[in-house]
Each structure stands twice: as C-alpha cells, then as structure tokens.
C-alpha cells in the first residue's frame, strides 16, 4: 500500500486491490471510483466498476512503468487462444533462458547467439506487439493511447494479461466511462485526489492497484541465514541442505502460467520431502559429488 500525502484526510474507502473481494460493500454503491496503477488488477477494478455504471478515474503514475500488456483471449489470424500459444514448447525458444531444456538447444542458440537470430526474435516480438495493439484498438480513439503499454513486450515475457471481460474495456474508455490520467498523485483531500498535473478528481472510493514487494514473508535469524545462504553466503552449506531434506524454496512466479508451474513445484517438493526422487541423492564418488554440489551452488547464485 503506497503512502499518499493526506490519505488520512480522504474520508472515503481507500485500500489496496488485494482487498478487493473483501471490500465489495464499499464500492458497489460508489458513483465515482478512482483507480491508481497500470497493472491487470487496475484493469479489473476499472472494468468492473465501469460495467456496473460507475464513473472511473484511472490514474497511471507518470513516474511508474506504465500500463501492462493485455491481449484478447484469441490472437493471430488463426484465432488461437493465448494461453495455448504461450505454453507451446516450440515458442519458448523465442525467450532467452539459461535454464531452458526443451529439446531445441541448437535452434535456441541460433536465435539468441547470432545476429540473424536476434533479428528474427526482434521481428517476432514486433509482430506480436502490433497484433495486440491492432486487435485491442489502442490507436483508434484519442483517449485510448493513454492505456497503451510503454515498454516492449519482450521484457514482459509471459507476464501478459487477458481481457476476459463481457464488455470491451477499450469501449468503456471510448465512451468516457473510464477516463485515463497520466500523472502522479500529489496529495489527497476529502473525497478528492489531486494530481501532479493540477487535476482534481472526485471519488467515492480509491483503489490502489500498485503491486507488491517480492520478498518472502518468513524471516530467519542471522545464524540460520548463513547456513541457508540467505542471501547466498560463503558460509552456506549446499551439502547439508540436500542431506537434511527439511527445507525447499519455491521460485516466485508472476505470469500467466503461474498455476501450472506452481502445481509442478508442489508435486516436486512433496516428492523430495518424501524421498521419492531417484536423482535427489548426492553421488558417492568424490568427483561427481563435487560436480553436483558446484551445480547446486551455481543455481543458488542465479536464483538469489
């Protein structure tokens, strides 16, 4: 939750989008709703309230990263569902990844290790961007370009949202049900949000869809930190961690395949704790043992 100057004076419901489901009573009768942020959560809040007839002031911070990339449920001239497209094994080659083991190593090396390959990758993402921009219609109305992403889709990877609403979100912008503002929040007064460009926006509720901090909720003592390598330290002992089989750190994910990968992680972790993985024991030979421990430490450095 951001610290906004004057938030104690606002006098109306003011909360983070993570509390959206718990605060429905605060917004269902609101005639005017303010939304701060450019993420998929901001789109959800803005579209929901516009669909029920409320006036929405969508504030995208000028000092932030801009709106996120969104896509219709079906893309390309073949009208393929987005989730099927981005989880196709072959298309993962267009994303550079040092952990890739998908069977296309030579093709991936060609794409990301040569001048011609990088040109092909750049054109692939350029075509994807143009397709999404044209399908959504970001350039078809004077107000809609405000909601067009500022960064290249290449840097978003699979972190792309799907516009799975019954009503077209861009249509809500075109008819001024949703009004976009590119500015920072200067301060709050009773029922009014003052922006850095001088605008004064009335609102019966203000929802902050401003993301969250990527940090674990669990805190360890200093001594335990050193043993676990948090952050990775010289005192960490990978061999001890493997042998004790009592802690695993799942990698944080933030993309459209989160559910799929999280389930695979949960299955692997459960099998690891139950000692049901054939390759989860360290080799007995010293040379192989040292090699495996070196790879484990290298992976830990990459993840931290």
GROMACS .gro file of C-alpha atoms in nm:
model
  304
    1UNK     CA    1   0.000   0.000   0.000
    2UNK     CA    2   0.161   0.331  -0.104
    3UNK     CA    3   0.196   0.619   0.138
    4UNK     CA    4  -0.006   0.901  -0.018
    5UNK     CA    5   0.015   1.251   0.132
    6UNK     CA    6  -0.314   1.334   0.301
    7UNK     CA    7  -0.455   0.982   0.285
    8UNK     CA    8  -0.582   1.017   0.642
    9UNK     CA    9  -0.799   1.309   0.522
   10UNK     CA   10  -0.958   1.128   0.227
   11UNK     CA   11  -1.261   1.027   0.433
   12UNK     CA   12  -1.375   0.756   0.191
   13UNK     CA   13  -1.277   0.389   0.145
   14UNK     CA   14  -0.909   0.372   0.046
   15UNK     CA   15  -0.745   0.030   0.012
   16UNK     CA   16  -0.513  -0.195  -0.190
   17UNK     CA   17  -0.654  -0.409  -0.470
   18UNK     CA   18  -0.557  -0.727  -0.281
   19UNK     CA   19  -0.852  -0.647  -0.051
   20UNK     CA   20  -1.092  -0.606  -0.343
   21UNK     CA   21  -1.303  -0.915  -0.273
   22UNK     CA   22  -1.332  -0.821   0.095
   23UNK     CA   23  -1.434  -0.460   0.029
   24UNK     CA   24  -1.711  -0.507  -0.225
   25UNK     CA   25  -1.965  -0.344   0.004
   26UNK     CA   26  -1.756  -0.027  -0.002
   27UNK     CA   27  -1.768   0.005  -0.380
   28UNK     CA   28  -2.094  -0.145  -0.502
   29UNK     CA   29  -2.283   0.181  -0.445
   30UNK     CA   30  -1.998   0.419  -0.533
   31UNK     CA   31  -2.089   0.653  -0.819
   32UNK     CA   32  -1.727   0.753  -0.885
   33UNK     CA   33  -1.426   0.524  -0.840
   34UNK     CA   34  -1.058   0.615  -0.850
   35UNK     CA   35  -0.806   0.351  -0.956
   36UNK     CA   36  -0.433   0.403  -0.907
   37UNK     CA   37  -0.192   0.184  -1.107
   38UNK     CA   38  -0.149   0.030  -1.451
   39UNK     CA   39  -0.149  -0.344  -1.377
   40UNK     CA   40  -0.402  -0.614  -1.461
   41UNK     CA   41  -0.555  -0.558  -1.117
   42UNK     CA   42  -0.616  -0.194  -1.212
   43UNK     CA   43  -0.787  -0.306  -1.534
   44UNK     CA   44  -1.004  -0.549  -1.339
   45UNK     CA   45  -1.121  -0.283  -1.094
   46UNK     CA   46  -1.175  -0.020  -1.364
   47UNK     CA   47  -1.364  -0.252  -1.599
   48UNK     CA   48  -1.584  -0.400  -1.325
   49UNK     CA   49  -1.697  -0.061  -1.198
   50UNK     CA   50  -1.748   0.087  -1.545
   51UNK     CA   51  -1.961  -0.215  -1.641
   52UNK     CA   52  -2.194  -0.150  -1.346
   53UNK     CA   53  -2.231   0.216  -1.449
   54UNK     CA   54  -1.984   0.397  -1.223
   55UNK     CA   55  -1.757   0.674  -1.347
   56UNK     CA   56  -1.395   0.559  -1.324
   57UNK     CA   57  -1.087   0.780  -1.299
   58UNK     CA   58  -0.792   0.558  -1.390
   59UNK     CA   59  -0.465   0.713  -1.270
   60UNK     CA   60  -0.148   0.575  -1.427
   61UNK     CA   61   0.159   0.706  -1.250
   62UNK     CA   62   0.385   0.913  -1.475
   63UNK     CA   63   0.682   0.808  -1.263
   64UNK     CA   64   0.590   0.438  -1.290
   65UNK     CA   65   0.628   0.176  -1.562
   66UNK     CA   66   0.301   0.245  -1.742
   67UNK     CA   67   0.018   0.008  -1.831
   68UNK     CA   68   0.087  -0.362  -1.860
   69UNK     CA   69   0.042  -0.560  -2.179
   70UNK     CA   70  -0.303  -0.704  -2.235
   71UNK     CA   71  -0.440  -0.927  -2.505
   72UNK     CA   72  -0.772  -1.057  -2.634
   73UNK     CA   73  -0.844  -1.419  -2.549
   74UNK     CA   74  -0.772  -1.518  -2.912
   75UNK     CA   75  -0.476  -1.391  -3.113
   76UNK     CA   76  -0.308  -1.428  -3.454
   77UNK     CA   77  -0.505  -1.457  -3.781
   78UNK     CA   78  -0.580  -1.817  -3.681
   79UNK     CA   79  -0.765  -1.704  -3.365
   80UNK     CA   80  -0.559  -1.922  -3.132
   81UNK     CA   81  -0.628  -1.895  -2.760
   82UNK     CA   82  -0.347  -1.701  -2.596
   83UNK     CA   83  -0.282  -1.949  -2.315
   84UNK     CA   84  -0.231  -2.230  -2.568
   85UNK     CA   85   0.003  -2.019  -2.774
   86UNK     CA   86   0.237  -1.909  -2.495
   87UNK     CA   87   0.262  -2.259  -2.348
   88UNK     CA   88   0.361  -2.417  -2.681
   89UNK     CA   89   0.704  -2.572  -2.626
   90UNK     CA   90   0.846  -2.454  -2.958
   91UNK     CA   91   0.759  -2.087  -2.897
   92UNK     CA   92   0.953  -2.085  -2.569
   93UNK     CA   93   1.266  -2.075  -2.787
   94UNK     CA   94   1.199  -1.707  -2.855
   95UNK     CA   95   1.257  -1.627  -2.488
   96UNK     CA   96   1.623  -1.632  -2.378
   97UNK     CA   97   1.656  -1.857  -2.075
   98UNK     CA   98   1.968  -2.015  -1.926
   99UNK     CA   99   1.759  -2.292  -1.768
  100UNK     CA  100   1.598  -2.399  -2.095
  101UNK     CA  101   1.596  -2.776  -2.151
  102UNK     CA  102   1.314  -2.809  -2.401
  103UNK     CA  103   1.493  -3.010  -2.668
  104UNK     CA  104   1.555  -2.718  -2.905
  105UNK     CA  105   1.901  -2.618  -2.781
  106UNK     CA  106   2.053  -2.568  -3.128
  107UNK     CA  107   1.761  -2.363  -3.253
  108UNK     CA  108   1.761  -2.153  -2.933
  109UNK     CA  109   2.135  -2.095  -2.970
  110UNK     CA  110   2.081  -1.983  -3.329
  111UNK     CA  111   1.806  -1.739  -3.226
  112UNK     CA  112   1.991  -1.577  -2.937
  113UNK     CA  113   2.354  -1.633  -3.027
  114UNK     CA  114   2.370  -1.491  -3.378
  115UNK     CA  115   2.297  -1.160  -3.549
  116UNK     CA  116   2.038  -1.315  -3.780
  117UNK     CA  117   1.869  -1.499  -3.495
  118UNK     CA  118   1.831  -1.184  -3.286
  119UNK     CA  119   1.677  -1.009  -3.586
  120UNK     CA  120   1.426  -1.293  -3.615
  121UNK     CA  121   1.345  -1.270  -3.243
  122UNK     CA  122   1.303  -0.891  -3.260
  123UNK     CA  123   1.065  -0.924  -3.556
  124UNK     CA  124   0.870  -1.198  -3.376
  125UNK     CA  125   0.802  -0.972  -3.079
  126UNK     CA  126   0.734  -0.669  -3.301
  127UNK     CA  127   0.466  -0.867  -3.486
  128UNK     CA  128   0.316  -0.977  -3.154
  129UNK     CA  129   0.301  -0.618  -3.029
  130UNK     CA  130   0.139  -0.488  -3.348
  131UNK     CA  131  -0.113  -0.771  -3.342
  132UNK     CA  132  -0.221  -0.691  -2.984
  133UNK     CA  133  -0.231  -0.315  -3.045
  134UNK     CA  134  -0.448  -0.356  -3.353
  135UNK     CA  135  -0.679  -0.618  -3.201
  136UNK     CA  136  -0.744  -0.408  -2.890
  137UNK     CA  137  -0.761  -0.080  -3.084
  138UNK     CA  138  -0.524   0.135  -2.880
  139UNK     CA  139  -0.480   0.383  -3.168
  140UNK     CA  140  -0.843   0.412  -3.279
  141UNK     CA  141  -0.955   0.687  -3.039
  142UNK     CA  142  -0.789   1.000  -2.892
  143UNK     CA  143  -0.818   0.866  -2.534
  144UNK     CA  144  -0.709   0.504  -2.582
  145UNK     CA  145  -0.334   0.564  -2.643
  146UNK     CA  146  -0.306   0.655  -2.273
  147UNK     CA  147  -0.361   0.289  -2.194
  148UNK     CA  148  -0.110   0.153  -2.444
  149UNK     CA  149   0.195  -0.010  -2.276
  150UNK     CA  150   0.511   0.196  -2.256
  151UNK     CA  151   0.762  -0.090  -2.258
  152UNK     CA  152   0.838  -0.360  -2.513
  153UNK     CA  153   0.654  -0.688  -2.473
  154UNK     CA  154   0.987  -0.873  -2.490
  155UNK     CA  155   1.062  -0.756  -2.134
  156UNK     CA  156   0.726  -0.882  -2.011
  157UNK     CA  157   0.776  -1.237  -2.132
  158UNK     CA  158   0.474  -1.444  -2.033
  159UNK     CA  159   0.354  -1.170  -1.798
  160UNK     CA  160   0.067  -1.072  -2.029
  161UNK     CA  161  -0.292  -1.026  -1.913
  162UNK     CA  162  -0.602  -1.148  -2.093
  163UNK     CA  163  -0.902  -0.920  -2.143
  164UNK     CA  164  -1.158  -1.180  -2.042
  165UNK     CA  165  -1.446  -0.942  -1.973
  166UNK     CA  166  -1.801  -0.950  -2.102
  167UNK     CA  167  -1.763  -0.586  -2.211
  168UNK     CA  168  -1.479  -0.437  -2.413
  169UNK     CA  169  -1.258  -0.236  -2.175
  170UNK     CA  170  -1.143  -0.004  -2.455
  171UNK     CA  171  -1.508   0.064  -2.543
  172UNK     CA  172  -1.554   0.189  -2.185
  173UNK     CA  173  -1.265   0.430  -2.244
  174UNK     CA  174  -1.409   0.547  -2.576
  175UNK     CA  175  -1.743   0.640  -2.422
  176UNK     CA  176  -1.566   0.815  -2.129
  177UNK     CA  177  -1.700   0.571  -1.870
  178UNK     CA  178  -1.333   0.517  -1.789
  179UNK     CA  179  -1.119   0.831  -1.803
  180UNK     CA  180  -0.743   0.790  -1.806
  181UNK     CA  181  -0.493   1.023  -1.638
  182UNK     CA  182  -0.114   1.007  -1.680
  183UNK     CA  183   0.015   1.181  -1.368
  184UNK     CA  184   0.144   1.120  -1.017
  185UNK     CA  185  -0.070   1.161  -0.708
  186UNK     CA  186   0.024   1.489  -0.539
  187UNK     CA  187  -0.199   1.465  -0.234
  188UNK     CA  188  -0.543   1.367  -0.111
  189UNK     CA  189  -0.817   1.581   0.037
  190UNK     CA  190  -1.167   1.480   0.148
  191UNK     CA  191  -1.309   1.275  -0.143
  192UNK     CA  192  -1.065   1.437  -0.389
  193UNK     CA  193  -0.739   1.315  -0.544
  194UNK     CA  194  -0.504   1.594  -0.653
  195UNK     CA  195  -0.265   1.502  -0.935
  196UNK     CA  196   0.073   1.645  -1.029
  197UNK     CA  197  -0.073   1.798  -1.348
  198UNK     CA  198  -0.321   2.006  -1.146
  199UNK     CA  199  -0.622   1.781  -1.198
  200UNK     CA  200  -0.867   1.732  -0.912
  201UNK     CA  201  -1.055   1.402  -0.929
  202UNK     CA  202  -1.357   1.333  -0.707
  203UNK     CA  203  -1.405   0.973  -0.593
  204UNK     CA  204  -1.627   0.784  -0.352
  205UNK     CA  205  -1.357   0.515  -0.321
  206UNK     CA  206  -0.990   0.493  -0.419
  207UNK     CA  207  -0.836   0.154  -0.503
  208UNK     CA  208  -0.455   0.128  -0.521
  209UNK     CA  209  -0.353  -0.144  -0.769
  210UNK     CA  210   0.014  -0.070  -0.711
  211UNK     CA  211   0.162  -0.419  -0.696
  212UNK     CA  212   0.351  -0.572  -0.407
  213UNK     CA  213   0.702  -0.634  -0.279
  214UNK     CA  214   0.870  -0.955  -0.391
  215UNK     CA  215   1.008  -1.077  -0.062
  216UNK     CA  216   0.945  -1.388   0.149
  217UNK     CA  217   0.708  -1.346   0.445
  218UNK     CA  218   0.927  -1.572   0.663
  219UNK     CA  219   1.224  -1.424   0.848
  220UNK     CA  220   1.519  -1.632   0.971
  221UNK     CA  221   1.773  -1.547   1.238
  222UNK     CA  222   2.120  -1.438   1.132
  223UNK     CA  223   2.280  -1.774   1.210
  224UNK     CA  224   2.017  -1.965   1.013
  225UNK     CA  225   2.052  -1.717   0.727
  226UNK     CA  226   2.419  -1.806   0.696
  227UNK     CA  227   2.350  -2.180   0.689
  228UNK     CA  228   2.076  -2.146   0.432
  229UNK     CA  229   2.260  -1.889   0.224
  230UNK     CA  230   2.005  -1.603   0.250
  231UNK     CA  231   2.139  -1.421   0.064
  232UNK     CA  232   2.387  -1.677  -0.062
  233UNK     CA  233   2.692  -1.651   0.160
  234UNK     CA  234   3.033  -1.815   0.181
  235UNK     CA  235   2.917  -1.992   0.496
  236UNK     CA  236   2.627  -2.169   0.321
  237UNK     CA  237   2.648  -2.546   0.304
  238UNK     CA  238   2.466  -2.692   0.000
  239UNK     CA  239   2.559  -3.047   0.102
  240UNK     CA  240   2.395  -3.005   0.441
  241UNK     CA  241   2.077  -2.867   0.282
  242UNK     CA  242   2.046  -3.164   0.048
  243UNK     CA  243   2.120  -3.419   0.319
  244UNK     CA  244   1.877  -3.286   0.578
  245UNK     CA  245   1.587  -3.271   0.332
  246UNK     CA  246   1.387  -3.031   0.550
  247UNK     CA  247   1.353  -2.706   0.354
  248UNK     CA  248   1.283  -2.605  -0.006
  249UNK     CA  249   1.246  -2.259  -0.156
  250UNK     CA  250   0.995  -2.244  -0.440
  251UNK     CA  251   1.077  -1.986  -0.707
  252UNK     CA  252   0.837  -1.690  -0.713
  253UNK     CA  253   0.637  -1.668  -1.034
  254UNK     CA  254   0.436  -1.387  -1.186
  255UNK     CA  255   0.297  -1.478  -1.526
  256UNK     CA  256   0.002  -1.645  -1.696
  257UNK     CA  257   0.144  -1.994  -1.637
  258UNK     CA  258   0.175  -1.945  -1.261
  259UNK     CA  259  -0.087  -2.209  -1.175
  260UNK     CA  260   0.072  -2.473  -1.398
  261UNK     CA  261   0.425  -2.422  -1.270
  262UNK     CA  262   0.316  -2.383  -0.908
  263UNK     CA  263   0.142  -2.721  -0.925
  264UNK     CA  264   0.454  -2.883  -1.072
  265UNK     CA  265   0.663  -2.723  -0.798
  266UNK     CA  266   0.428  -2.853  -0.528
  267UNK     CA  267   0.445  -3.208  -0.666
  268UNK     CA  268   0.825  -3.200  -0.688
  269UNK     CA  269   0.864  -3.057  -0.337
  270UNK     CA  270   0.630  -3.318  -0.191
  271UNK     CA  271   0.819  -3.599  -0.364
  272UNK     CA  272   1.150  -3.451  -0.247
  273UNK     CA  273   1.042  -3.439   0.117
  274UNK     CA  274   0.910  -3.797   0.090
  275UNK     CA  275   1.242  -3.911  -0.061
  276UNK     CA  276   1.073  -4.041  -0.375
  277UNK     CA  277   1.303  -3.878  -0.631
  278UNK     CA  278   1.563  -4.108  -0.782
  279UNK     CA  279   1.809  -3.826  -0.854
  280UNK     CA  280   1.777  -3.632  -0.528
  281UNK     CA  281   2.071  -3.801  -0.352
  282UNK     CA  282   2.430  -3.688  -0.381
  283UNK     CA  283   2.663  -3.930  -0.568
  284UNK     CA  284   2.905  -4.128  -0.357
  285UNK     CA  285   3.203  -4.069  -0.587
  286UNK     CA  286   3.402  -3.761  -0.482
  287UNK     CA  287   3.440  -3.618  -0.834
  288UNK     CA  288   3.072  -3.648  -0.922
  289UNK     CA  289   2.975  -3.528  -0.576
  290UNK     CA  290   3.183  -3.212  -0.619
  291UNK     CA  291   3.033  -3.154  -0.964
  292UNK     CA  292   2.675  -3.182  -0.837
  293UNK     CA  293   2.746  -2.953  -0.541
  294UNK     CA  294   2.905  -2.700  -0.776
  295UNK     CA  295   2.596  -2.702  -0.998
  296UNK     CA  296   2.373  -2.665  -0.691
  297UNK     CA  297   2.569  -2.364  -0.568
  298UNK     CA  298   2.565  -2.210  -0.916
  299UNK     CA  299   2.186  -2.247  -0.933
  300UNK     CA  300   2.154  -2.088  -0.590
  301UNK     CA  301   2.359  -1.787  -0.703
  302UNK     CA  302   2.140  -1.745  -1.011
  303UNK     CA  303   1.819  -1.751  -0.808
  304UNK     CA  304   1.938  -1.507  -0.542
   0.00000   0.00000   0.00000
